[in-house]
PDB file of C-alpha atoms (C1' of nucleotides) in Angstrom:
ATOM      1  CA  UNK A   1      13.840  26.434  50.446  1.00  0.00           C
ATOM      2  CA  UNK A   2      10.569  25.826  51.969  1.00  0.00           C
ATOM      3  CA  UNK A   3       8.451  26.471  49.635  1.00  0.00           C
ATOM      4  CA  UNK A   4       9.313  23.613  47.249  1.00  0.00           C
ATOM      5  CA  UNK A   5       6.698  21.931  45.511  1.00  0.00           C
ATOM      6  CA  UNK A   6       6.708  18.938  47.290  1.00  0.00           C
ATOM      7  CA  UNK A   7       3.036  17.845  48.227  1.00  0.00           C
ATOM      8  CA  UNK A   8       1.542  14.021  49.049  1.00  0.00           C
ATOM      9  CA  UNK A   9       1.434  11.860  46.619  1.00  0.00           C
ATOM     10  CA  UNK A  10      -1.858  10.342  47.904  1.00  0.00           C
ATOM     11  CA  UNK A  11      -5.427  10.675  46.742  1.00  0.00           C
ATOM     12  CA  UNK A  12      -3.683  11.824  43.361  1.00  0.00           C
ATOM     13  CA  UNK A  13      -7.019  12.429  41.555  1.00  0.00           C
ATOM     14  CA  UNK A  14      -7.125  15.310  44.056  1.00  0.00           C
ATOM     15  CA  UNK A  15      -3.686  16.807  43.435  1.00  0.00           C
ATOM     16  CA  UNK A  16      -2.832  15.779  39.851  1.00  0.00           C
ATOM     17  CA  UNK A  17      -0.075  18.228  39.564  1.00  0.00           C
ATOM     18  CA  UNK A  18       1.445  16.809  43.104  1.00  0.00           C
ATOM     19  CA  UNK A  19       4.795  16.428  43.606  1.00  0.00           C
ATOM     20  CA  UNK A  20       7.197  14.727  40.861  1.00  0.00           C
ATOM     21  CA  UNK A  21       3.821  14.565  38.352  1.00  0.00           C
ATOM     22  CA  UNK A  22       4.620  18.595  37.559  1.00  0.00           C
ATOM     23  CA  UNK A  23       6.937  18.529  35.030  1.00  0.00           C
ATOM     24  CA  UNK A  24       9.073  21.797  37.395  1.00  0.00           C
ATOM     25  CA  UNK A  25       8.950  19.706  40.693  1.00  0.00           C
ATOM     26  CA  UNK A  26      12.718  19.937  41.903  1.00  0.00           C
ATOM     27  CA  UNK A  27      11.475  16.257  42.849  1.00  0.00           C
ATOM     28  CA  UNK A  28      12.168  15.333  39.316  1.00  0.00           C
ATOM     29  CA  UNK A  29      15.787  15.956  38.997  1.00  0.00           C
ATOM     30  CA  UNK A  30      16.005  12.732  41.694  1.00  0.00           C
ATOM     31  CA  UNK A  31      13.906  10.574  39.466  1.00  0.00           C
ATOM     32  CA  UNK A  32      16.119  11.834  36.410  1.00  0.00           C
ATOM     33  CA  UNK A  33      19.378  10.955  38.521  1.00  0.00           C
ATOM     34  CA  UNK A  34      18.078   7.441  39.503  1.00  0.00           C
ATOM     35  CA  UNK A  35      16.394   7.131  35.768  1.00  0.00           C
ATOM     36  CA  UNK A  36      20.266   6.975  34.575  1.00  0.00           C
ATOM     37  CA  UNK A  37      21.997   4.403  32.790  1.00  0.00           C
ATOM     38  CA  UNK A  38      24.801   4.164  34.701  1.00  0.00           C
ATOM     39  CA  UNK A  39      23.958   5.586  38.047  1.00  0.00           C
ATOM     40  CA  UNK A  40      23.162   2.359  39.947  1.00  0.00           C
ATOM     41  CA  UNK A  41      25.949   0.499  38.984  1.00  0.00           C
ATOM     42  CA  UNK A  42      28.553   2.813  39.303  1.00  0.00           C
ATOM     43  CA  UNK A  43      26.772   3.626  43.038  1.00  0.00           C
ATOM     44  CA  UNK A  44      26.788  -0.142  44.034  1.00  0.00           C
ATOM     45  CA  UNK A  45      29.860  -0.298  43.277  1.00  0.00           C
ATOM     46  CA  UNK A  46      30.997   2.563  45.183  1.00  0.00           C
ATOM     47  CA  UNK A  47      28.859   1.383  48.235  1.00  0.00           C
ATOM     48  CA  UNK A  48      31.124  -1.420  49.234  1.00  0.00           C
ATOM     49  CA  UNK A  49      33.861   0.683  48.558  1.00  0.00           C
ATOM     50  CA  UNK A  50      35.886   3.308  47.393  1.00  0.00           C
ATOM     51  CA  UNK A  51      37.602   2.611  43.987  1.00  0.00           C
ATOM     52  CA  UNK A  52      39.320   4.490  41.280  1.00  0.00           C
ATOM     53  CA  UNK A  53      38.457   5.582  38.213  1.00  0.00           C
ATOM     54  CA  UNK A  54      39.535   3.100  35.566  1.00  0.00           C
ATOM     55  CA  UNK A  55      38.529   0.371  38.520  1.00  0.00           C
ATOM     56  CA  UNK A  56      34.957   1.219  37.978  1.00  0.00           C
ATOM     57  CA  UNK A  57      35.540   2.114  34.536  1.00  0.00           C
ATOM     58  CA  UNK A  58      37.184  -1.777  34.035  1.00  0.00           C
ATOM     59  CA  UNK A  59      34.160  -2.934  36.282  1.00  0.00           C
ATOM     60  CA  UNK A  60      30.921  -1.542  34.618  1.00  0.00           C
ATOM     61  CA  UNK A  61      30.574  -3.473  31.037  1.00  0.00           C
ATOM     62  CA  UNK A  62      30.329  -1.234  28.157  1.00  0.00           C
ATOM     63  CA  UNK A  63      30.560   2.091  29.523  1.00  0.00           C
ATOM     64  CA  UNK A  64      32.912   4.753  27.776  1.00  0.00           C
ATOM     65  CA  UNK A  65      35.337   7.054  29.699  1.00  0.00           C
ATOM     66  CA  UNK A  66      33.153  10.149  28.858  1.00  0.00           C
ATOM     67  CA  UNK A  67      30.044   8.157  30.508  1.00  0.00           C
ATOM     68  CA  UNK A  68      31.937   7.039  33.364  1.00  0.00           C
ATOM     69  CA  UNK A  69      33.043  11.007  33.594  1.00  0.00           C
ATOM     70  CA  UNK A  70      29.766  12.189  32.785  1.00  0.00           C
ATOM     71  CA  UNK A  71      27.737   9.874  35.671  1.00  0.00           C
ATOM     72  CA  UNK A  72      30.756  10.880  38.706  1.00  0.00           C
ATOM     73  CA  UNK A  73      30.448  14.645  38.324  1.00  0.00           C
ATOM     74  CA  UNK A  74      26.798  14.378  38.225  1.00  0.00           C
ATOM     75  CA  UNK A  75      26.846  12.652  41.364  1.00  0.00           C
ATOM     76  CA  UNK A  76      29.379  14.569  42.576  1.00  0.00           C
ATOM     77  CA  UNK A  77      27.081  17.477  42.044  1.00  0.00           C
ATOM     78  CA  UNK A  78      24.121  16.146  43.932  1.00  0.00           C
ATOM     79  CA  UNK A  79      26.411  15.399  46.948  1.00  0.00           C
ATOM     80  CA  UNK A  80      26.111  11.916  46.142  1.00  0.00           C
ATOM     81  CA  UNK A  81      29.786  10.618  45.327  1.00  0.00           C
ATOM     82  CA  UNK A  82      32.660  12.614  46.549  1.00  0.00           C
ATOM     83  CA  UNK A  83      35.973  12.519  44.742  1.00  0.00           C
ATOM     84  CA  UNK A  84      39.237  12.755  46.003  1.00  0.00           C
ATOM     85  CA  UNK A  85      42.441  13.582  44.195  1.00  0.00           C
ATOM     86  CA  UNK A  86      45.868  12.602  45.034  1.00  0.00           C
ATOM     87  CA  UNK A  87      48.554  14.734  43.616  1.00  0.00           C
ATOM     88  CA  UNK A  88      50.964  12.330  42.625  1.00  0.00           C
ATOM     89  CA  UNK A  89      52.458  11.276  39.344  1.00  0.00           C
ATOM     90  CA  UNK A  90      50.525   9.406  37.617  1.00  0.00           C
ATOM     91  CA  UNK A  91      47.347  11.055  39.240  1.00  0.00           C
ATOM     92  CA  UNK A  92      45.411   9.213  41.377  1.00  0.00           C
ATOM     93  CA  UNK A  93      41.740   9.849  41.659  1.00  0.00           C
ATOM     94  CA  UNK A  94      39.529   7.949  44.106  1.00  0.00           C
ATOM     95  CA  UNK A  95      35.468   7.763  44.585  1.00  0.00           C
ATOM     96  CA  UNK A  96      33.303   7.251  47.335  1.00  0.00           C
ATOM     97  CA  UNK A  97      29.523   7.432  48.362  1.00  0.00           C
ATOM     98  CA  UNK A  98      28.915  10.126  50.357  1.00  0.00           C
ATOM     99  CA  UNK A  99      26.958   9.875  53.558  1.00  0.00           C
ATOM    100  CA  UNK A 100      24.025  11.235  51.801  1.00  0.00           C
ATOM    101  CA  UNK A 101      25.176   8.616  48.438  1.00  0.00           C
ATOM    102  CA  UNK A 102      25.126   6.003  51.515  1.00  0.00           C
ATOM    103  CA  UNK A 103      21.667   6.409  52.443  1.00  0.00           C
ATOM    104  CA  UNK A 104      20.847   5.152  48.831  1.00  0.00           C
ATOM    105  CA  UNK A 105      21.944   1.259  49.410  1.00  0.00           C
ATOM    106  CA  UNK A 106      18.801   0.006  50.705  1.00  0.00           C
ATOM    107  CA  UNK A 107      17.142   1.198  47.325  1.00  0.00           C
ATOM    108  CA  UNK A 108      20.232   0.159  45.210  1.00  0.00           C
ATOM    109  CA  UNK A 109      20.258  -3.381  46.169  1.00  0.00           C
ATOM    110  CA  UNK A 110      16.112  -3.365  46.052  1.00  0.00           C
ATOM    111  CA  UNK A 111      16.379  -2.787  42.617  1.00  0.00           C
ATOM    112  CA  UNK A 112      19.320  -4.998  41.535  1.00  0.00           C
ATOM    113  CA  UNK A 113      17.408  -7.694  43.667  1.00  0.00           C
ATOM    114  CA  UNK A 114      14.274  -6.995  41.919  1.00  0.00           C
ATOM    115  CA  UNK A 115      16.402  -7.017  38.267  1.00  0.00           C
ATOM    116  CA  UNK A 116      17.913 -10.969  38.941  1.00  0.00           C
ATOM    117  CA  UNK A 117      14.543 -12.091  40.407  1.00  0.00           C
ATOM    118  CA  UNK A 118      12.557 -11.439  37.747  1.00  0.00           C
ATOM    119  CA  UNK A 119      14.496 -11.349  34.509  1.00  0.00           C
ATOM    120  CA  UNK A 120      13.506 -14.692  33.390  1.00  0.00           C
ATOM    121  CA  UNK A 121       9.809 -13.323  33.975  1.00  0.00           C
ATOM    122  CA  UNK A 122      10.233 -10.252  32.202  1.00  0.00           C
ATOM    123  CA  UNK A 123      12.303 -11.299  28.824  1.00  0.00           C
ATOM    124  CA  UNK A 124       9.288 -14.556  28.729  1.00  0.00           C
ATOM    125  CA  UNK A 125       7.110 -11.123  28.397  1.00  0.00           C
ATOM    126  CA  UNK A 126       8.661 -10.006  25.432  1.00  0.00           C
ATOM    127  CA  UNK A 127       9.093 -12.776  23.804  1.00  0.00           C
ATOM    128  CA  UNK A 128       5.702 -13.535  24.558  1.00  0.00           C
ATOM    129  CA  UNK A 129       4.459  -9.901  23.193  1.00  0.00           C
ATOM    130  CA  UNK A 130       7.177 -10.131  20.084  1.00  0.00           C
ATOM    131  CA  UNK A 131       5.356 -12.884  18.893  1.00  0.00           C
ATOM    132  CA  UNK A 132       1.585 -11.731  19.177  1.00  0.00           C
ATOM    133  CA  UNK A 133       3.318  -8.588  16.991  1.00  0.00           C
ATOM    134  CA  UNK A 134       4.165 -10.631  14.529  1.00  0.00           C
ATOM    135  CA  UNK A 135       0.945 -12.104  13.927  1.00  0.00           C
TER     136      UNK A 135
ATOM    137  CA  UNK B   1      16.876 -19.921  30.262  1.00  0.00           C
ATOM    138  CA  UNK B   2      18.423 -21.635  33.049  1.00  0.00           C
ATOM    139  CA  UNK B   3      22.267 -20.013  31.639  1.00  0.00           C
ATOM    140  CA  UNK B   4      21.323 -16.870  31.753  1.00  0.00           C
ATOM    141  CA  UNK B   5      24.700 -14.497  32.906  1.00  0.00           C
ATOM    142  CA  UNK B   6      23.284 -13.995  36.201  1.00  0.00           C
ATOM    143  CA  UNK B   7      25.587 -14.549  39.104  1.00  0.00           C
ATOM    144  CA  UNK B   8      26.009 -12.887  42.329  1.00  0.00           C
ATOM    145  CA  UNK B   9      27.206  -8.898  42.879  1.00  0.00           C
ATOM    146  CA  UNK B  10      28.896  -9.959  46.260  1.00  0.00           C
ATOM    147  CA  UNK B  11      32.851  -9.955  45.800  1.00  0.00           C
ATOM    148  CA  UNK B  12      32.850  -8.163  42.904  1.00  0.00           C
ATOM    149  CA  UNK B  13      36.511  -7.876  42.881  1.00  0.00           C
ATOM    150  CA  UNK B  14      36.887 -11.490  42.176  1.00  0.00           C
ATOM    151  CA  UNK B  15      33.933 -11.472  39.580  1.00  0.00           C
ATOM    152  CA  UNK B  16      34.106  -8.343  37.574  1.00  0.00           C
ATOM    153  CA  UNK B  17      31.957  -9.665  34.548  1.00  0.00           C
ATOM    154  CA  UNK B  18      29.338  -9.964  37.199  1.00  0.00           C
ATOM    155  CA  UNK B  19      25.735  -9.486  36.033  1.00  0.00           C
ATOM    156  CA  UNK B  20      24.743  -6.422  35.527  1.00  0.00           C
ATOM    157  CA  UNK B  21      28.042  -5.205  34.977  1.00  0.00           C
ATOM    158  CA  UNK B  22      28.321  -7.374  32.366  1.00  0.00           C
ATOM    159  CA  UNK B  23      27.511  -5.262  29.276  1.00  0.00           C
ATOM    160  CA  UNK B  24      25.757  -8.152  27.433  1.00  0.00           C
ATOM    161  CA  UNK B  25      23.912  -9.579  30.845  1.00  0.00           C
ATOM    162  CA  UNK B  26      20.079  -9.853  30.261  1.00  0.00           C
ATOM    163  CA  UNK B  27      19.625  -7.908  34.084  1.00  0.00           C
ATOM    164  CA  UNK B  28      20.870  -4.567  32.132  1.00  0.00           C
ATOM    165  CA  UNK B  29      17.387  -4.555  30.382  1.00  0.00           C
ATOM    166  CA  UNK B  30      16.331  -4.236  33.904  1.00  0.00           C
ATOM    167  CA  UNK B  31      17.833  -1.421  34.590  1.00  0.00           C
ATOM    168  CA  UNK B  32      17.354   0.481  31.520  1.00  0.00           C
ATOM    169  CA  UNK B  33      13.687   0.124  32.019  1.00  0.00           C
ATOM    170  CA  UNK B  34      13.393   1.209  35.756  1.00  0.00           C
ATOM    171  CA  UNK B  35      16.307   3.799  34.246  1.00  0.00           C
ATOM    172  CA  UNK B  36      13.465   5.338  32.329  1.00  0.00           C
ATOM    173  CA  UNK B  37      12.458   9.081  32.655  1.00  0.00           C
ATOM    174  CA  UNK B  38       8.557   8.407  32.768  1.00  0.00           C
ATOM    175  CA  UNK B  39       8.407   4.511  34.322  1.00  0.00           C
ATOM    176  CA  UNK B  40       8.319   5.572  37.697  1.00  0.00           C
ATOM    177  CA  UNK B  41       5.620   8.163  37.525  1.00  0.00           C
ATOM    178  CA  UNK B  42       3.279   6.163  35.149  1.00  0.00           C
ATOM    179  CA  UNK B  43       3.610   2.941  37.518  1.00  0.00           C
ATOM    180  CA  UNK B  44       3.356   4.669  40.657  1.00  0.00           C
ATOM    181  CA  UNK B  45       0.059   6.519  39.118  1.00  0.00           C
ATOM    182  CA  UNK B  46      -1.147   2.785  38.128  1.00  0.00           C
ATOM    183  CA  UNK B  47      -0.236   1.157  41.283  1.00  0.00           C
ATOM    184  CA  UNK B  48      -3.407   2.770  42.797  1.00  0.00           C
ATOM    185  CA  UNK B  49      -5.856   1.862  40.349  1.00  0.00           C
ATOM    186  CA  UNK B  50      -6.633   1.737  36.381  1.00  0.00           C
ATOM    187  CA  UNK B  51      -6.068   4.734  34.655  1.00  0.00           C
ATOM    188  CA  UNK B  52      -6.977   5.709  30.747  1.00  0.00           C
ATOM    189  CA  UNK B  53      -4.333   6.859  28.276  1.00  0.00           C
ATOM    190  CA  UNK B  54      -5.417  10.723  28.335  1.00  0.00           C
ATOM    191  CA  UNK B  55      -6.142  10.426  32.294  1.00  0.00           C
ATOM    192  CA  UNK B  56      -2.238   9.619  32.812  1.00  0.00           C
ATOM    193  CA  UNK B  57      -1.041  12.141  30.199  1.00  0.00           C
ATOM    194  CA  UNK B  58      -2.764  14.581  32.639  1.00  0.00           C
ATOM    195  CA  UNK B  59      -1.297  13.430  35.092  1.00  0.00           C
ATOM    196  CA  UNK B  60       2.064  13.461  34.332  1.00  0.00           C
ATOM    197  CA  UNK B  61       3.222  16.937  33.826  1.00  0.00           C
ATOM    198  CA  UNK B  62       5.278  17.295  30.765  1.00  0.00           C
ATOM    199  CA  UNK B  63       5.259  13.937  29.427  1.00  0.00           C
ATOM    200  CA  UNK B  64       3.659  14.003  25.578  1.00  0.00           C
ATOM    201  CA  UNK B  65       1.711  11.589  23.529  1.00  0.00           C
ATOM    202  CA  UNK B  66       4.214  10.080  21.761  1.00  0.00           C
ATOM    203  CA  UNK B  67       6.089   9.444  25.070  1.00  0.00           C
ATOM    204  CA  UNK B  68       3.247   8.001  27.033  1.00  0.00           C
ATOM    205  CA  UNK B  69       2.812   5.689  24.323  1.00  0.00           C
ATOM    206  CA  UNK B  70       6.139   4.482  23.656  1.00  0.00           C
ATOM    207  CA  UNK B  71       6.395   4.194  27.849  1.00  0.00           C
ATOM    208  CA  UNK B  72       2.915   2.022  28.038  1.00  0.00           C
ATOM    209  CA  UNK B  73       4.224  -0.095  25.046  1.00  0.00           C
ATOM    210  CA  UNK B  74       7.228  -0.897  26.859  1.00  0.00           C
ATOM    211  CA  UNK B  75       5.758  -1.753  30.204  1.00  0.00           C
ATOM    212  CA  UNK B  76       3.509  -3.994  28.274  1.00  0.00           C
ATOM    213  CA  UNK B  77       6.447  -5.663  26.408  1.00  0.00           C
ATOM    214  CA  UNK B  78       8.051  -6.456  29.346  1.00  0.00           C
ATOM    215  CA  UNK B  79       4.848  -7.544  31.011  1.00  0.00           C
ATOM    216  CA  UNK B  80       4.571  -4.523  33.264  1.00  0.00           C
ATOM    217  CA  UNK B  81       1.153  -3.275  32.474  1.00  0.00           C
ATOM    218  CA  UNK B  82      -1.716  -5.303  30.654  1.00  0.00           C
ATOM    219  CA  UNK B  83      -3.438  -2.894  28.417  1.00  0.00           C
ATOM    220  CA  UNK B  84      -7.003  -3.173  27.786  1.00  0.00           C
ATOM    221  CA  UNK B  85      -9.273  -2.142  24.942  1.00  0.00           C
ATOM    222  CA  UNK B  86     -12.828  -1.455  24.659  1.00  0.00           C
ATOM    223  CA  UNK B  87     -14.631  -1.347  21.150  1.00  0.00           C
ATOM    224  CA  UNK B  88     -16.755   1.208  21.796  1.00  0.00           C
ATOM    225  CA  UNK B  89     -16.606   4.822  19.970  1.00  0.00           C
ATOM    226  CA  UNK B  90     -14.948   6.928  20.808  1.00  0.00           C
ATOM    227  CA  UNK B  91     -12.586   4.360  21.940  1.00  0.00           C
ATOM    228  CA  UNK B  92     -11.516   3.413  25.666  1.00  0.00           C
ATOM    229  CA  UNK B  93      -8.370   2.239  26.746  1.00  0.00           C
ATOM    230  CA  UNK B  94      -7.424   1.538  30.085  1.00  0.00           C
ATOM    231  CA  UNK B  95      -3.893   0.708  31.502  1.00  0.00           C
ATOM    232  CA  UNK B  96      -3.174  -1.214  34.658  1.00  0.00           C
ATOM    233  CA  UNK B  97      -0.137  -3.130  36.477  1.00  0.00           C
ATOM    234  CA  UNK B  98       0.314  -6.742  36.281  1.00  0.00           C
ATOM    235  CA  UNK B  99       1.314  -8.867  39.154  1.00  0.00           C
ATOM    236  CA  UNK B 100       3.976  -8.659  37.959  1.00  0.00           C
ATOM    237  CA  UNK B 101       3.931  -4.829  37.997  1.00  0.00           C
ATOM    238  CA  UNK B 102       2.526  -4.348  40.991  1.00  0.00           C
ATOM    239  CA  UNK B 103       5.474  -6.580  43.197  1.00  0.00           C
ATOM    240  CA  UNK B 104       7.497  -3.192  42.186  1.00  0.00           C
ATOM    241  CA  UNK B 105       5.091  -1.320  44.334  1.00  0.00           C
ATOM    242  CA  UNK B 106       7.370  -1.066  47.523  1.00  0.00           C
ATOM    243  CA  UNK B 107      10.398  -0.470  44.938  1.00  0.00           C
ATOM    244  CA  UNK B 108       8.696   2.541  43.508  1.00  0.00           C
ATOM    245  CA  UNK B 109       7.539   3.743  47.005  1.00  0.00           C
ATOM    246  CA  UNK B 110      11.014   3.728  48.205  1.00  0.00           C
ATOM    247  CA  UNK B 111      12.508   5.748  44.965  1.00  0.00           C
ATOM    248  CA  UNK B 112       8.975   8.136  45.869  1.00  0.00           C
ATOM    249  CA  UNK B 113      10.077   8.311  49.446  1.00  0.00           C
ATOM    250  CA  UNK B 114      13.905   8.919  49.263  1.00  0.00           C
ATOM    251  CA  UNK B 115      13.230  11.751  46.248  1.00  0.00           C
ATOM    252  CA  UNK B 116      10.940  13.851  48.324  1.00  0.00           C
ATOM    253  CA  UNK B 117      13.151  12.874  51.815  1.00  0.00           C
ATOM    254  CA  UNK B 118      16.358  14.220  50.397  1.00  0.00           C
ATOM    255  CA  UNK B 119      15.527  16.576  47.141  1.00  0.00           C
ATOM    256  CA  UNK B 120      16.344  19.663  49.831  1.00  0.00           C
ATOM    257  CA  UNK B 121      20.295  18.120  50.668  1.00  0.00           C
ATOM    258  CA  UNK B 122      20.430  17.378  46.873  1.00  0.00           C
ATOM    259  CA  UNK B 123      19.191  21.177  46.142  1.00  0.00           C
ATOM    260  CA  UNK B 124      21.931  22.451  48.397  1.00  0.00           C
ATOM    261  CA  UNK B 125      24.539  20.479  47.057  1.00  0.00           C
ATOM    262  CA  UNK B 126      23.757  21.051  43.657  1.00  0.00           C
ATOM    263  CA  UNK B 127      24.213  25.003  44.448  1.00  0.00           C
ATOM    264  CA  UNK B 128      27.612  24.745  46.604  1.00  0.00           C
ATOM    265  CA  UNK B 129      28.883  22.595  43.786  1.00  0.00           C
ATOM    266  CA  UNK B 130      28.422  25.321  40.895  1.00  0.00           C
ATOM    267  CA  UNK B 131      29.440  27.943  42.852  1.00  0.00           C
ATOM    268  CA  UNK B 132      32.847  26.427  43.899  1.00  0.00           C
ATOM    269  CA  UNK B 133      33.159  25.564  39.672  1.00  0.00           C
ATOM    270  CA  UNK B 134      32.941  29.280  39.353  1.00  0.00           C
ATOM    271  CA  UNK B 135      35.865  30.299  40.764  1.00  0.00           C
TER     272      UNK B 135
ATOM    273  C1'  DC C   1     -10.333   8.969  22.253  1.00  0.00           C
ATOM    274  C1'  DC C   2      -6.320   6.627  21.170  1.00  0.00           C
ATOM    275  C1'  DG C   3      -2.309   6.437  18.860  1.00  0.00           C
ATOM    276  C1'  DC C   4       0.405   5.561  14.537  1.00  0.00           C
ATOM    277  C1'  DA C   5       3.406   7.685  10.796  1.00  0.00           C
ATOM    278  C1'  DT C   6       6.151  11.205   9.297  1.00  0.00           C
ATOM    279  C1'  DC C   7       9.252  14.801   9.456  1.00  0.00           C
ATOM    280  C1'  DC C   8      12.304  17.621  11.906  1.00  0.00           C
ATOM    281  C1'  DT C   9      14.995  19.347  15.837  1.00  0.00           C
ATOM    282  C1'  DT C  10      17.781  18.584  19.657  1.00  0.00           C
ATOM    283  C1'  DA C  11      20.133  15.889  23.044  1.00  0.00           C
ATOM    284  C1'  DA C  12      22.994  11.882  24.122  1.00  0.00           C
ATOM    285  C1'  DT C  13      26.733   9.120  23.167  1.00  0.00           C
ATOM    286  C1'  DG C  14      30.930   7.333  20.664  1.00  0.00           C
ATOM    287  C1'  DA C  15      35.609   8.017  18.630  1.00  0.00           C
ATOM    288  C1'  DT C  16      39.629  10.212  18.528  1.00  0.00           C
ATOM    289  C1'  DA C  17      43.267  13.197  19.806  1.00  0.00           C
ATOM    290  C1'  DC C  18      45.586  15.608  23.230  1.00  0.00           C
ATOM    291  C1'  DT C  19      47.152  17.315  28.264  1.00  0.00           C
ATOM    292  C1'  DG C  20      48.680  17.828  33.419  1.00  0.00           C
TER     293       DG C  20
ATOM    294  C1'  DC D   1      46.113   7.792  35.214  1.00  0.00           C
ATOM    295  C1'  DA D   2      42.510  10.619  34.720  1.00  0.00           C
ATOM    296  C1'  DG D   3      40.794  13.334  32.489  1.00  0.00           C
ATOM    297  C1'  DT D   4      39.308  17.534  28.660  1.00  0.00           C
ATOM    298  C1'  DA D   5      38.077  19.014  23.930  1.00  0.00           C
ATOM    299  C1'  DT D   6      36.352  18.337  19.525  1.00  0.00           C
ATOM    300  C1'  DC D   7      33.942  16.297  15.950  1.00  0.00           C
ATOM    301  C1'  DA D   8      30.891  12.774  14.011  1.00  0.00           C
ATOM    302  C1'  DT D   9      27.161   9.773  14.729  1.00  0.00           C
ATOM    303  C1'  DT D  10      23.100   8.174  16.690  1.00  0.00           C
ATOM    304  C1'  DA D  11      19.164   8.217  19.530  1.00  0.00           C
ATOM    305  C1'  DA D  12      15.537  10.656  21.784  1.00  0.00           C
ATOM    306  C1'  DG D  13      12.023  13.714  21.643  1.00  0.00           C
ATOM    307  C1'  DG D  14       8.546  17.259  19.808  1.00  0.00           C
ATOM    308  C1'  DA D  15       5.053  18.769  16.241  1.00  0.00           C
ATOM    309  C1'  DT D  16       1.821  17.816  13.114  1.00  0.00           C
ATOM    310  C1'  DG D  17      -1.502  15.362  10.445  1.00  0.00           C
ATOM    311  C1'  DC D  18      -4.190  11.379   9.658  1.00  0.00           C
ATOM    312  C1'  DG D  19      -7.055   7.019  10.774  1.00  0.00           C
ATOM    313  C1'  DG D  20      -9.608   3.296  13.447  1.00  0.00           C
TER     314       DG D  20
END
DNA sequence: CCGCATCCTTAATGATACTG
DNA sequence: CAGTATCATTAAGGATGCGG
């Protein structure tokens, strides 16, 4: 494994195919797990703590069962969320963040920090662009 | 704008319309735009310095025109990137972060930072996962 | 060089029904 | 409760050609 594609992302005019800029980087598939709908939510969610499945499902607005099913085994996959079944009737299913999952709340609460400081900034943009469109 | 659905994440359990969560909050237009395959890499490539349309598609491994395009358009809607146009021929365009843009820079570090950190653990769990679904 | 418009293909998501 | 499976719908993306 040590001979990933990883390289520096600085002085990028010198390594233009560095790192996550070359489209087979494994570096990508982290972008393209981050760069998912539902992946921050359902992971701040998880971060306080461990909930169920139709507690998150209940939780996250809009978000369908397959979705919800979809996002969990994908970060189940990457080590991210582990899942634990109880074999009782009815089934009970519970999800976590994973120690690795855990290492991910600093970024998670950068970005939903960044999202409620600056949505009045950002939606003045497009209103602001909109209009200049319509001209 | 002052009653915008904004409100805090903490005790979610008490507020489970809570921002973000909430399907129809503003803050999910937040997330849907830093949840974009190509926003990352194109801002991180701008954060340095200005770049022109055909210097970031070579940049950016695997991303196509139509892509770029619709990505620039969207960081300029939102009042990401300013987009400037010379009238010379052949034309000259050249992209750059707003202030705006650029208070993302530590945001986009960190998501730069954590992919190449951990893409190895991910890697490895990624494997052990399929192989346990194949039995 | 930049990028829009069009057509076409493929991937993502929703809706519904069913199961341990 | 927590899914899976299937089908229908929609959205995303690629390819190509044209125009400022």
């Amino acid at each position: 494994m040590d001979d990933l594609n990883i390289h520096n992302l600085e002085n990028l005019d010198n390594q233009p195919q560095a790192c996550a800029f070359n489209a087979d980087c494994p570096t990508r598939l982290i972008l393209n797990r981050i760069a998912d709908k539902w992946t921050v939510l359902v992971m701040i969610l998880l971060e306080s703590e461990t909930k169920r499945f139709s507690n998150l499902q209940r939780e996250i607005g809009g978000i369908s069962q397959k979705m919800l099913t979809q996002t969990l085994r994908g970060l189940e996959r990457d080590g991210l969320v582990s899942r634990k079944v109880y074999a009782t009737v009815p089934p009970k299913v519970e999800y976590s963040l994973t120690p690795l999952g855990h290492t991910l709340k600093d970024l998670l609460y950068a970005i939903k920090t960044w999202s409620e400081t600056n949505i009045k900034e950002v939606l003045a943009a497009q209103k602001s662009y909109d209009e200049v469109s319509l001209k």
